[in-house]
Amino acid sequence: MMNNTNAKPAIAIKALRKSFGPVEVLRGIDLTARDGDVISMIGSSGSGKSTLLRCIPMLETPNSGEVTVGDDHILHNGRKLSRSDNATARRLRRNLGFVFQSFNLWPHRTVLQNVIEAPVHVQGRSHREATEEAITLLEKVGLAHKRDAWPTHLSGGQQQRVAIARALAQRPKAILFDEPTSALDPELVGDVLKVIRSLAEEGRTMIIVTHEMGFAREVSSRVVFLHQGQIEEDGTPEKVFSNPDSSRCREFIGSHFQRNR
């Protein structure tokens, strides 16, 4: 896929830092995702990928740095977020879809009720409109026939596809995927990746933390390699997978494909 360098930034991150106690997990991250970008973030466990993703919608509060989503901007300076900042963070979250590795569906709501929850109760859209759109989205992910099922009656792959439909129902500017297939049995991974691939083909803006290297190479407009809380490589899939500048990136990719031979 071509990198959309002339498009408007959907997400912009500047000088982002995050520590947990004495451990600095993110050490000055700069990253911009433009409209239509599909950015895959790769790296070893503990490199800061999931923490970075969670800092964008303020599920984790950074220690310092800037996060901009569309027209909403928050500058962190180490102090507690102000009332105004918290209001901005809520708007920012409304403009982002987030798909977790653990699905996080409401177990006491049906598939359809899960998908319409945010559009109706957060965005204030009519129940009828939200329901019609939810059914269309469930058709997109191949689960319209499960609209009245309970999440516990679905496979992990089906639950993750419902979670994707739920994220899309918010009409987000961008969707953040945190290792969306890592909790799935291997035979269920393909159906979820197929849905994400179709979203990429639609031009959706996405940032995907993933260990699926072949998938990242195929669907991404850019691939970002994190190491110890810093971006060590950022480029096209061809560049990052075939000729990275970072020796650590070369070692990481080489070891992955060695394991999967």
PDB file of C-alpha atoms in Angstrom:
ATOM      1  CA  MET A   1       0.000   0.000   0.000  1.00  0.00           C
ATOM      2  CA  MET A   2       1.147   3.521  -0.737  1.00  0.00           C
ATOM      3  CA  ASN A   3       2.019   5.852   2.112  1.00  0.00           C
ATOM      4  CA  ASN A   4      -0.502   8.693   2.167  1.00  0.00           C
ATOM      5  CA  THR A   5       1.981  11.520   2.810  1.00  0.00           C
ATOM      6  CA  ASN A   6      -0.293  14.338   1.613  1.00  0.00           C
ATOM      7  CA  ALA A   7      -3.296  13.341   3.708  1.00  0.00           C
ATOM      8  CA  LYS A   8      -4.371  15.133   6.872  1.00  0.00           C
ATOM      9  CA  PRO A   9      -2.965  13.797  10.172  1.00  0.00           C
ATOM     10  CA  ALA A  10      -5.553  11.699  11.988  1.00  0.00           C
ATOM     11  CA  ILE A  11      -3.274  11.067  15.002  1.00  0.00           C
ATOM     12  CA  ALA A  12      -0.129  12.965  15.955  1.00  0.00           C
ATOM     13  CA  ILE A  13       2.104  12.025  18.902  1.00  0.00           C
ATOM     14  CA  LYS A  14       5.054  14.178  19.976  1.00  0.00           C
ATOM     15  CA  ALA A  15       7.760  13.569  22.605  1.00  0.00           C
ATOM     16  CA  LEU A  16       5.561  11.069  24.460  1.00  0.00           C
ATOM     17  CA  ARG A  17       6.979   9.603  27.661  1.00  0.00           C
ATOM     18  CA  LYS A  18       5.445   7.144  30.085  1.00  0.00           C
ATOM     19  CA  SER A  19       6.884   5.570  33.228  1.00  0.00           C
ATOM     20  CA  PHE A  20       5.547   2.978  35.636  1.00  0.00           C
ATOM     21  CA  GLY A  21       7.331   3.750  38.863  1.00  0.00           C
ATOM     22  CA  PRO A  22      11.082   3.925  38.123  1.00  0.00           C
ATOM     23  CA  VAL A  23      10.716   2.113  34.771  1.00  0.00           C
ATOM     24  CA  GLU A  24      10.479   4.397  31.740  1.00  0.00           C
ATOM     25  CA  VAL A  25       8.430   2.427  29.207  1.00  0.00           C
ATOM     26  CA  LEU A  26       8.121   5.118  26.506  1.00  0.00           C
ATOM     27  CA  ARG A  27      11.122   7.372  25.948  1.00  0.00           C
ATOM     28  CA  GLY A  28      10.123  10.234  23.682  1.00  0.00           C
ATOM     29  CA  ILE A  29       7.864   8.831  20.955  1.00  0.00           C
ATOM     30  CA  ASP A  30       7.064  10.836  17.806  1.00  0.00           C
ATOM     31  CA  LEU A  31       4.512   9.242  15.494  1.00  0.00           C
ATOM     32  CA  THR A  32       1.985  10.570  12.970  1.00  0.00           C
ATOM     33  CA  ALA A  33      -0.798   8.544  11.349  1.00  0.00           C
ATOM     34  CA  ARG A  34      -2.415  10.282   8.397  1.00  0.00           C
ATOM     35  CA  ASP A  35      -5.893   9.600   7.035  1.00  0.00           C
ATOM     36  CA  GLY A  36      -5.810   6.230   5.314  1.00  0.00           C
ATOM     37  CA  ASP A  37      -2.559   5.081   6.919  1.00  0.00           C
ATOM     38  CA  VAL A  38      -2.320   1.502   8.132  1.00  0.00           C
ATOM     39  CA  ILE A  39       0.576   1.420  10.590  1.00  0.00           C
ATOM     40  CA  SER A  40       1.716  -1.881  12.057  1.00  0.00           C
ATOM     41  CA  MET A  41       3.767  -1.652  15.249  1.00  0.00           C
ATOM     42  CA  ILE A  42       6.141  -4.543  15.826  1.00  0.00           C
ATOM     43  CA  GLY A  43       8.755  -5.339  18.432  1.00  0.00           C
ATOM     44  CA  SER A  44       9.565  -7.668  21.293  1.00  0.00           C
ATOM     45  CA  SER A  45       7.270  -8.049  24.285  1.00  0.00           C
ATOM     46  CA  GLY A  46       7.964  -5.217  26.722  1.00  0.00           C
ATOM     47  CA  SER A  47       9.114  -2.779  24.045  1.00  0.00           C
ATOM     48  CA  GLY A  48       6.228  -0.378  24.811  1.00  0.00           C
ATOM     49  CA  LYS A  49       3.868  -1.088  21.893  1.00  0.00           C
ATOM     50  CA  SER A  50       0.682  -1.697  23.885  1.00  0.00           C
ATOM     51  CA  THR A  51       1.477   1.124  26.325  1.00  0.00           C
ATOM     52  CA  LEU A  52       1.881   3.536  23.417  1.00  0.00           C
ATOM     53  CA  LEU A  53      -1.424   2.424  21.937  1.00  0.00           C
ATOM     54  CA  ARG A  54      -3.199   2.856  25.289  1.00  0.00           C
ATOM     55  CA  CYS A  55      -1.757   6.356  25.742  1.00  0.00           C
ATOM     56  CA  ILE A  56      -3.423   7.607  22.546  1.00  0.00           C
ATOM     57  CA  PRO A  57      -7.007   7.361  23.914  1.00  0.00           C
ATOM     58  CA  MET A  58      -5.786   8.184  27.446  1.00  0.00           C
ATOM     59  CA  LEU A  59      -6.439   4.708  28.795  1.00  0.00           C
ATOM     60  CA  GLU A  60      -2.946   5.285  30.203  1.00  0.00           C
ATOM     61  CA  THR A  61      -2.005   8.870  31.054  1.00  0.00           C
ATOM     62  CA  PRO A  62       1.453   9.795  29.694  1.00  0.00           C
ATOM     63  CA  ASN A  63       3.953  11.542  31.936  1.00  0.00           C
ATOM     64  CA  SER A  64       4.707  14.112  29.244  1.00  0.00           C
ATOM     65  CA  GLY A  65       4.243  14.821  25.563  1.00  0.00           C
ATOM     66  CA  GLU A  66       1.440  15.702  23.178  1.00  0.00           C
ATOM     67  CA  VAL A  67      -1.402  13.700  21.671  1.00  0.00           C
ATOM     68  CA  THR A  68      -3.638  15.060  18.913  1.00  0.00           C
ATOM     69  CA  VAL A  69      -6.601  13.226  17.389  1.00  0.00           C
ATOM     70  CA  GLY A  70      -8.304  15.242  14.679  1.00  0.00           C
ATOM     71  CA  ASP A  71      -8.911  18.670  16.210  1.00  0.00           C
ATOM     72  CA  ASP A  72      -8.522  17.530  19.830  1.00  0.00           C
ATOM     73  CA  HIS A  73      -5.138  18.144  21.452  1.00  0.00           C
ATOM     74  CA  ILE A  74      -3.725  17.358  24.895  1.00  0.00           C
ATOM     75  CA  LEU A  75      -0.347  18.557  26.177  1.00  0.00           C
ATOM     76  CA  HIS A  76       1.008  16.568  29.133  1.00  0.00           C
ATOM     77  CA  ASN A  77       3.481  18.246  31.448  1.00  0.00           C
ATOM     78  CA  GLY A  78       3.636  15.830  34.364  1.00  0.00           C
ATOM     79  CA  ARG A  79       0.718  17.331  36.275  1.00  0.00           C
ATOM     80  CA  LYS A  80      -2.687  15.784  36.812  1.00  0.00           C
ATOM     81  CA  LEU A  81      -5.063  16.332  33.898  1.00  0.00           C
ATOM     82  CA  SER A  82      -7.269  19.397  34.327  1.00  0.00           C
ATOM     83  CA  ARG A  83     -11.056  19.315  33.983  1.00  0.00           C
ATOM     84  CA  SER A  84     -10.641  20.753  30.489  1.00  0.00           C
ATOM     85  CA  ASP A  85      -8.065  18.070  29.623  1.00  0.00           C
ATOM     86  CA  ASN A  86     -10.418  15.350  30.826  1.00  0.00           C
ATOM     87  CA  ALA A  87     -13.197  16.742  28.643  1.00  0.00           C
ATOM     88  CA  THR A  88     -10.797  16.735  25.696  1.00  0.00           C
ATOM     89  CA  ALA A  89      -9.779  13.150  26.500  1.00  0.00           C
ATOM     90  CA  ARG A  90     -13.437  12.075  26.405  1.00  0.00           C
ATOM     91  CA  ARG A  91     -13.894  13.703  22.979  1.00  0.00           C
ATOM     92  CA  LEU A  92     -10.659  12.119  21.831  1.00  0.00           C
ATOM     93  CA  ARG A  93     -11.851   8.657  22.893  1.00  0.00           C
ATOM     94  CA  ARG A  94     -15.138   9.146  21.049  1.00  0.00           C
ATOM     95  CA  ASN A  95     -13.140   9.627  17.836  1.00  0.00           C
ATOM     96  CA  LEU A  96     -11.172   6.402  18.263  1.00  0.00           C
ATOM     97  CA  GLY A  97     -12.178   2.784  17.992  1.00  0.00           C
ATOM     98  CA  PHE A  98     -10.187   0.432  20.209  1.00  0.00           C
ATOM     99  CA  VAL A  99      -9.993  -3.341  19.747  1.00  0.00           C
ATOM    100  CA  PHE A 100      -8.345  -5.167  22.662  1.00  0.00           C
ATOM    101  CA  GLN A 101      -6.725  -8.577  22.574  1.00  0.00           C
ATOM    102  CA  SER A 102      -9.218  -9.758  25.215  1.00  0.00           C
ATOM    103  CA  PHE A 103     -12.414  -8.640  23.360  1.00  0.00           C
ATOM    104  CA  ASN A 104     -13.980  -6.875  26.413  1.00  0.00           C
ATOM    105  CA  LEU A 105     -17.570  -7.430  25.296  1.00  0.00           C
ATOM    106  CA  TRP A 106     -20.363  -6.928  27.821  1.00  0.00           C
ATOM    107  CA  PRO A 107     -21.296 -10.521  28.791  1.00  0.00           C
ATOM    108  CA  HIS A 108     -24.820  -9.529  29.899  1.00  0.00           C
ATOM    109  CA  ARG A 109     -25.663  -7.857  26.571  1.00  0.00           C
ATOM    110  CA  THR A 110     -26.329  -9.554  23.251  1.00  0.00           C
ATOM    111  CA  VAL A 111     -24.071  -9.084  20.246  1.00  0.00           C
ATOM    112  CA  LEU A 112     -26.372  -6.378  18.856  1.00  0.00           C
ATOM    113  CA  GLN A 113     -26.645  -4.608  22.220  1.00  0.00           C
ATOM    114  CA  ASN A 114     -22.840  -4.565  22.503  1.00  0.00           C
ATOM    115  CA  VAL A 115     -22.503  -2.883  19.110  1.00  0.00           C
ATOM    116  CA  ILE A 116     -25.162  -0.187  19.690  1.00  0.00           C
ATOM    117  CA  GLU A 117     -24.081   0.656  23.267  1.00  0.00           C
ATOM    118  CA  ALA A 118     -21.699   3.541  22.454  1.00  0.00           C
ATOM    119  CA  PRO A 119     -23.673   5.033  19.530  1.00  0.00           C
ATOM    120  CA  VAL A 120     -26.842   5.239  21.654  1.00  0.00           C
ATOM    121  CA  HIS A 121     -25.568   5.976  25.160  1.00  0.00           C
ATOM    122  CA  VAL A 122     -22.383   7.934  24.417  1.00  0.00           C
ATOM    123  CA  GLN A 123     -23.041   9.580  21.072  1.00  0.00           C
ATOM    124  CA  GLY A 124     -26.785  10.071  21.563  1.00  0.00           C
ATOM    125  CA  ARG A 125     -27.882   8.541  18.270  1.00  0.00           C
ATOM    126  CA  SER A 126     -31.365   7.062  17.931  1.00  0.00           C
ATOM    127  CA  HIS A 127     -31.861   3.413  18.793  1.00  0.00           C
ATOM    128  CA  ARG A 128     -33.318   2.735  15.354  1.00  0.00           C
ATOM    129  CA  GLU A 129     -30.437   4.355  13.454  1.00  0.00           C
ATOM    130  CA  ALA A 130     -27.814   2.657  15.629  1.00  0.00           C
ATOM    131  CA  THR A 131     -29.510  -0.730  15.208  1.00  0.00           C
ATOM    132  CA  GLU A 132     -29.702  -0.446  11.412  1.00  0.00           C
ATOM    133  CA  GLU A 133     -26.029   0.499  11.214  1.00  0.00           C
ATOM    134  CA  ALA A 134     -25.056  -2.246  13.678  1.00  0.00           C
ATOM    135  CA  ILE A 135     -26.733  -4.912  11.554  1.00  0.00           C
ATOM    136  CA  THR A 136     -24.864  -3.622   8.488  1.00  0.00           C
ATOM    137  CA  LEU A 137     -21.582  -3.771  10.402  1.00  0.00           C
ATOM    138  CA  LEU A 138     -22.309  -7.264  11.694  1.00  0.00           C
ATOM    139  CA  GLU A 139     -22.911  -8.305   8.082  1.00  0.00           C
ATOM    140  CA  LYS A 140     -19.530  -6.795   7.196  1.00  0.00           C
ATOM    141  CA  VAL A 141     -17.781  -9.005   9.770  1.00  0.00           C
ATOM    142  CA  GLY A 142     -19.890 -12.049   8.859  1.00  0.00           C
ATOM    143  CA  LEU A 143     -21.928 -12.222  12.064  1.00  0.00           C
ATOM    144  CA  ALA A 144     -25.370 -10.744  11.351  1.00  0.00           C
ATOM    145  CA  HIS A 145     -26.863 -14.163  12.095  1.00  0.00           C
ATOM    146  CA  LYS A 146     -25.442 -13.926  15.639  1.00  0.00           C
ATOM    147  CA  ARG A 147     -27.041 -10.574  16.489  1.00  0.00           C
ATOM    148  CA  ASP A 148     -29.138 -12.012  19.338  1.00  0.00           C
ATOM    149  CA  ALA A 149     -26.451 -14.337  20.711  1.00  0.00           C
ATOM    150  CA  TRP A 150     -24.650 -13.833  24.008  1.00  0.00           C
ATOM    151  CA  PRO A 151     -20.885 -13.265  23.780  1.00  0.00           C
ATOM    152  CA  THR A 152     -20.174 -16.369  25.872  1.00  0.00           C
ATOM    153  CA  HIS A 153     -21.834 -18.465  23.146  1.00  0.00           C
ATOM    154  CA  LEU A 154     -19.364 -17.249  20.513  1.00  0.00           C
ATOM    155  CA  SER A 155     -15.869 -18.451  19.671  1.00  0.00           C
ATOM    156  CA  GLY A 156     -12.947 -16.157  20.412  1.00  0.00           C
ATOM    157  CA  GLY A 157     -12.654 -15.230  16.750  1.00  0.00           C
ATOM    158  CA  GLN A 158     -16.356 -14.369  16.576  1.00  0.00           C
ATOM    159  CA  GLN A 159     -16.099 -12.267  19.734  1.00  0.00           C
ATOM    160  CA  GLN A 160     -13.170 -10.359  18.237  1.00  0.00           C
ATOM    161  CA  ARG A 161     -15.130  -9.692  15.034  1.00  0.00           C
ATOM    162  CA  VAL A 162     -18.005  -8.353  17.153  1.00  0.00           C
ATOM    163  CA  ALA A 163     -15.471  -6.116  18.927  1.00  0.00           C
ATOM    164  CA  ILE A 164     -14.374  -4.778  15.523  1.00  0.00           C
ATOM    165  CA  ALA A 165     -18.004  -4.077  14.559  1.00  0.00           C
ATOM    166  CA  ARG A 166     -18.455  -2.306  17.903  1.00  0.00           C
ATOM    167  CA  ALA A 167     -15.410  -0.117  17.214  1.00  0.00           C
ATOM    168  CA  LEU A 168     -16.685   0.737  13.726  1.00  0.00           C
ATOM    169  CA  ALA A 169     -20.103   1.666  15.114  1.00  0.00           C
ATOM    170  CA  GLN A 170     -18.521   4.710  16.770  1.00  0.00           C
ATOM    171  CA  ARG A 171     -17.647   6.059  13.293  1.00  0.00           C
ATOM    172  CA  PRO A 172     -14.080   6.657  14.489  1.00  0.00           C
ATOM    173  CA  LYS A 173     -11.379   8.736  12.825  1.00  0.00           C
ATOM    174  CA  ALA A 174      -8.999   5.845  13.453  1.00  0.00           C
ATOM    175  CA  ILE A 175      -9.048   2.347  14.918  1.00  0.00           C
ATOM    176  CA  LEU A 176      -6.401   1.067  17.328  1.00  0.00           C
ATOM    177  CA  PHE A 177      -5.805  -2.694  17.446  1.00  0.00           C
ATOM    178  CA  ASP A 178      -3.848  -4.100  20.392  1.00  0.00           C
ATOM    179  CA  GLU A 179      -2.637  -7.545  19.302  1.00  0.00           C
ATOM    180  CA  PRO A 180      -6.128  -8.480  18.063  1.00  0.00           C
ATOM    181  CA  THR A 181      -5.249 -12.118  17.334  1.00  0.00           C
ATOM    182  CA  SER A 182      -2.906 -12.990  20.204  1.00  0.00           C
ATOM    183  CA  ALA A 183      -5.636 -14.510  22.398  1.00  0.00           C
ATOM    184  CA  LEU A 184      -7.100 -16.633  19.577  1.00  0.00           C
ATOM    185  CA  ASP A 185      -6.578 -20.258  18.677  1.00  0.00           C
ATOM    186  CA  PRO A 186      -4.517 -20.464  15.459  1.00  0.00           C
ATOM    187  CA  GLU A 187      -7.435 -21.681  13.337  1.00  0.00           C
ATOM    188  CA  LEU A 188      -9.479 -18.597  14.280  1.00  0.00           C
ATOM    189  CA  VAL A 189      -6.838 -15.989  13.419  1.00  0.00           C
ATOM    190  CA  GLY A 190      -7.522 -15.955   9.676  1.00  0.00           C
ATOM    191  CA  ASP A 191     -11.129 -14.746   9.923  1.00  0.00           C
ATOM    192  CA  VAL A 192     -10.133 -11.776  12.086  1.00  0.00           C
ATOM    193  CA  LEU A 193      -7.218 -10.823   9.841  1.00  0.00           C
ATOM    194  CA  LYS A 194      -9.535 -11.035   6.825  1.00  0.00           C
ATOM    195  CA  VAL A 195     -11.832  -8.422   8.386  1.00  0.00           C
ATOM    196  CA  ILE A 196      -8.917  -6.108   9.234  1.00  0.00           C
ATOM    197  CA  ARG A 197      -7.541  -6.551   5.704  1.00  0.00           C
ATOM    198  CA  SER A 198     -10.918  -5.491   4.254  1.00  0.00           C
ATOM    199  CA  LEU A 199     -10.873  -2.358   6.438  1.00  0.00           C
ATOM    200  CA  ALA A 200      -7.400  -1.511   5.119  1.00  0.00           C
ATOM    201  CA  GLU A 201      -8.700  -1.874   1.573  1.00  0.00           C
ATOM    202  CA  GLU A 202     -11.513   0.571   2.418  1.00  0.00           C
ATOM    203  CA  GLY A 203      -8.910   3.186   3.399  1.00  0.00           C
ATOM    204  CA  ARG A 204      -9.585   3.093   7.147  1.00  0.00           C
ATOM    205  CA  THR A 205      -6.941   4.694   9.347  1.00  0.00           C
ATOM    206  CA  MET A 206      -5.529   2.047  11.656  1.00  0.00           C
ATOM    207  CA  ILE A 207      -2.639   1.464  14.052  1.00  0.00           C
ATOM    208  CA  ILE A 208      -2.121  -2.240  14.695  1.00  0.00           C
ATOM    209  CA  VAL A 209       0.117  -3.801  17.341  1.00  0.00           C
ATOM    210  CA  THR A 210       0.744  -7.261  15.971  1.00  0.00           C
ATOM    211  CA  HIS A 211       3.039 -10.283  15.977  1.00  0.00           C
ATOM    212  CA  GLU A 212       1.642 -11.396  12.607  1.00  0.00           C
ATOM    213  CA  MET A 213       4.614 -10.381  10.475  1.00  0.00           C
ATOM    214  CA  GLY A 214       3.294 -11.675   7.158  1.00  0.00           C
ATOM    215  CA  PHE A 215       0.033  -9.831   7.703  1.00  0.00           C
ATOM    216  CA  ALA A 216       1.860  -6.619   8.667  1.00  0.00           C
ATOM    217  CA  ARG A 217       3.958  -6.810   5.535  1.00  0.00           C
ATOM    218  CA  GLU A 218       0.877  -7.330   3.368  1.00  0.00           C
ATOM    219  CA  VAL A 219      -1.600  -4.745   4.658  1.00  0.00           C
ATOM    220  CA  SER A 220       0.516  -1.895   6.074  1.00  0.00           C
ATOM    221  CA  SER A 221       1.385   1.400   4.485  1.00  0.00           C
ATOM    222  CA  ARG A 222       4.052   1.756   7.207  1.00  0.00           C
ATOM    223  CA  VAL A 223       5.720  -0.491   9.741  1.00  0.00           C
ATOM    224  CA  VAL A 224       7.146   0.861  12.997  1.00  0.00           C
ATOM    225  CA  PHE A 225       9.626  -1.151  15.087  1.00  0.00           C
ATOM    226  CA  LEU A 226       9.828  -0.298  18.800  1.00  0.00           C
ATOM    227  CA  HIS A 227      12.749  -1.250  21.017  1.00  0.00           C
ATOM    228  CA  GLN A 228      12.980  -0.343  24.709  1.00  0.00           C
ATOM    229  CA  GLY A 229      10.419   2.450  24.423  1.00  0.00           C
ATOM    230  CA  GLN A 230      11.812   4.121  21.301  1.00  0.00           C
ATOM    231  CA  ILE A 231      11.048   3.923  17.594  1.00  0.00           C
ATOM    232  CA  GLU A 232      14.116   2.390  15.985  1.00  0.00           C
ATOM    233  CA  GLU A 233      12.681   1.852  12.501  1.00  0.00           C
ATOM    234  CA  ASP A 234       9.820   3.514  10.617  1.00  0.00           C
ATOM    235  CA  GLY A 235       9.255   2.930   6.940  1.00  0.00           C
ATOM    236  CA  THR A 236       7.450   1.016   4.226  1.00  0.00           C
ATOM    237  CA  PRO A 237       6.946  -2.719   4.730  1.00  0.00           C
ATOM    238  CA  GLU A 238       9.460  -3.385   1.953  1.00  0.00           C
ATOM    239  CA  LYS A 239      12.124  -1.260   3.663  1.00  0.00           C
ATOM    240  CA  VAL A 240      11.524  -2.504   7.206  1.00  0.00           C
ATOM    241  CA  PHE A 241      11.251  -6.192   6.356  1.00  0.00           C
ATOM    242  CA  SER A 242      13.862  -6.357   3.606  1.00  0.00           C
ATOM    243  CA  ASN A 243      16.489  -3.744   4.452  1.00  0.00           C
ATOM    244  CA  PRO A 244      16.060  -2.136   7.878  1.00  0.00           C
ATOM    245  CA  ASP A 245      18.663   0.332   9.115  1.00  0.00           C
ATOM    246  CA  SER A 246      18.381  -0.887  12.720  1.00  0.00           C
ATOM    247  CA  SER A 247      20.442  -3.984  13.510  1.00  0.00           C
ATOM    248  CA  ARG A 248      18.004  -4.842  16.314  1.00  0.00           C
ATOM    249  CA  CYS A 249      15.110  -4.675  13.850  1.00  0.00           C
ATOM    250  CA  ARG A 250      17.005  -7.009  11.518  1.00  0.00           C
ATOM    251  CA  GLU A 251      17.582  -9.446  14.368  1.00  0.00           C
ATOM    252  CA  PHE A 252      13.936  -9.302  15.490  1.00  0.00           C
ATOM    253  CA  ILE A 253      12.542  -9.935  12.003  1.00  0.00           C
ATOM    254  CA  GLY A 254      15.165 -12.599  11.271  1.00  0.00           C
ATOM    255  CA  SER A 255      14.413 -14.493  14.475  1.00  0.00           C
ATOM    256  CA  HIS A 256      10.669 -14.346  13.788  1.00  0.00           C
ATOM    257  CA  PHE A 257      10.899 -15.821  10.328  1.00  0.00           C
ATOM    258  CA  GLN A 258      13.481 -18.361  11.529  1.00  0.00           C
ATOM    259  CA  ARG A 259      10.993 -19.590  14.163  1.00  0.00           C
ATOM    260  CA  ASN A 260       8.172 -19.836  11.633  1.00  0.00           C
ATOM    261  CA  ARG A 261       9.994 -21.830   8.940  1.00  0.00           C
TER     262      ARG A 261
END
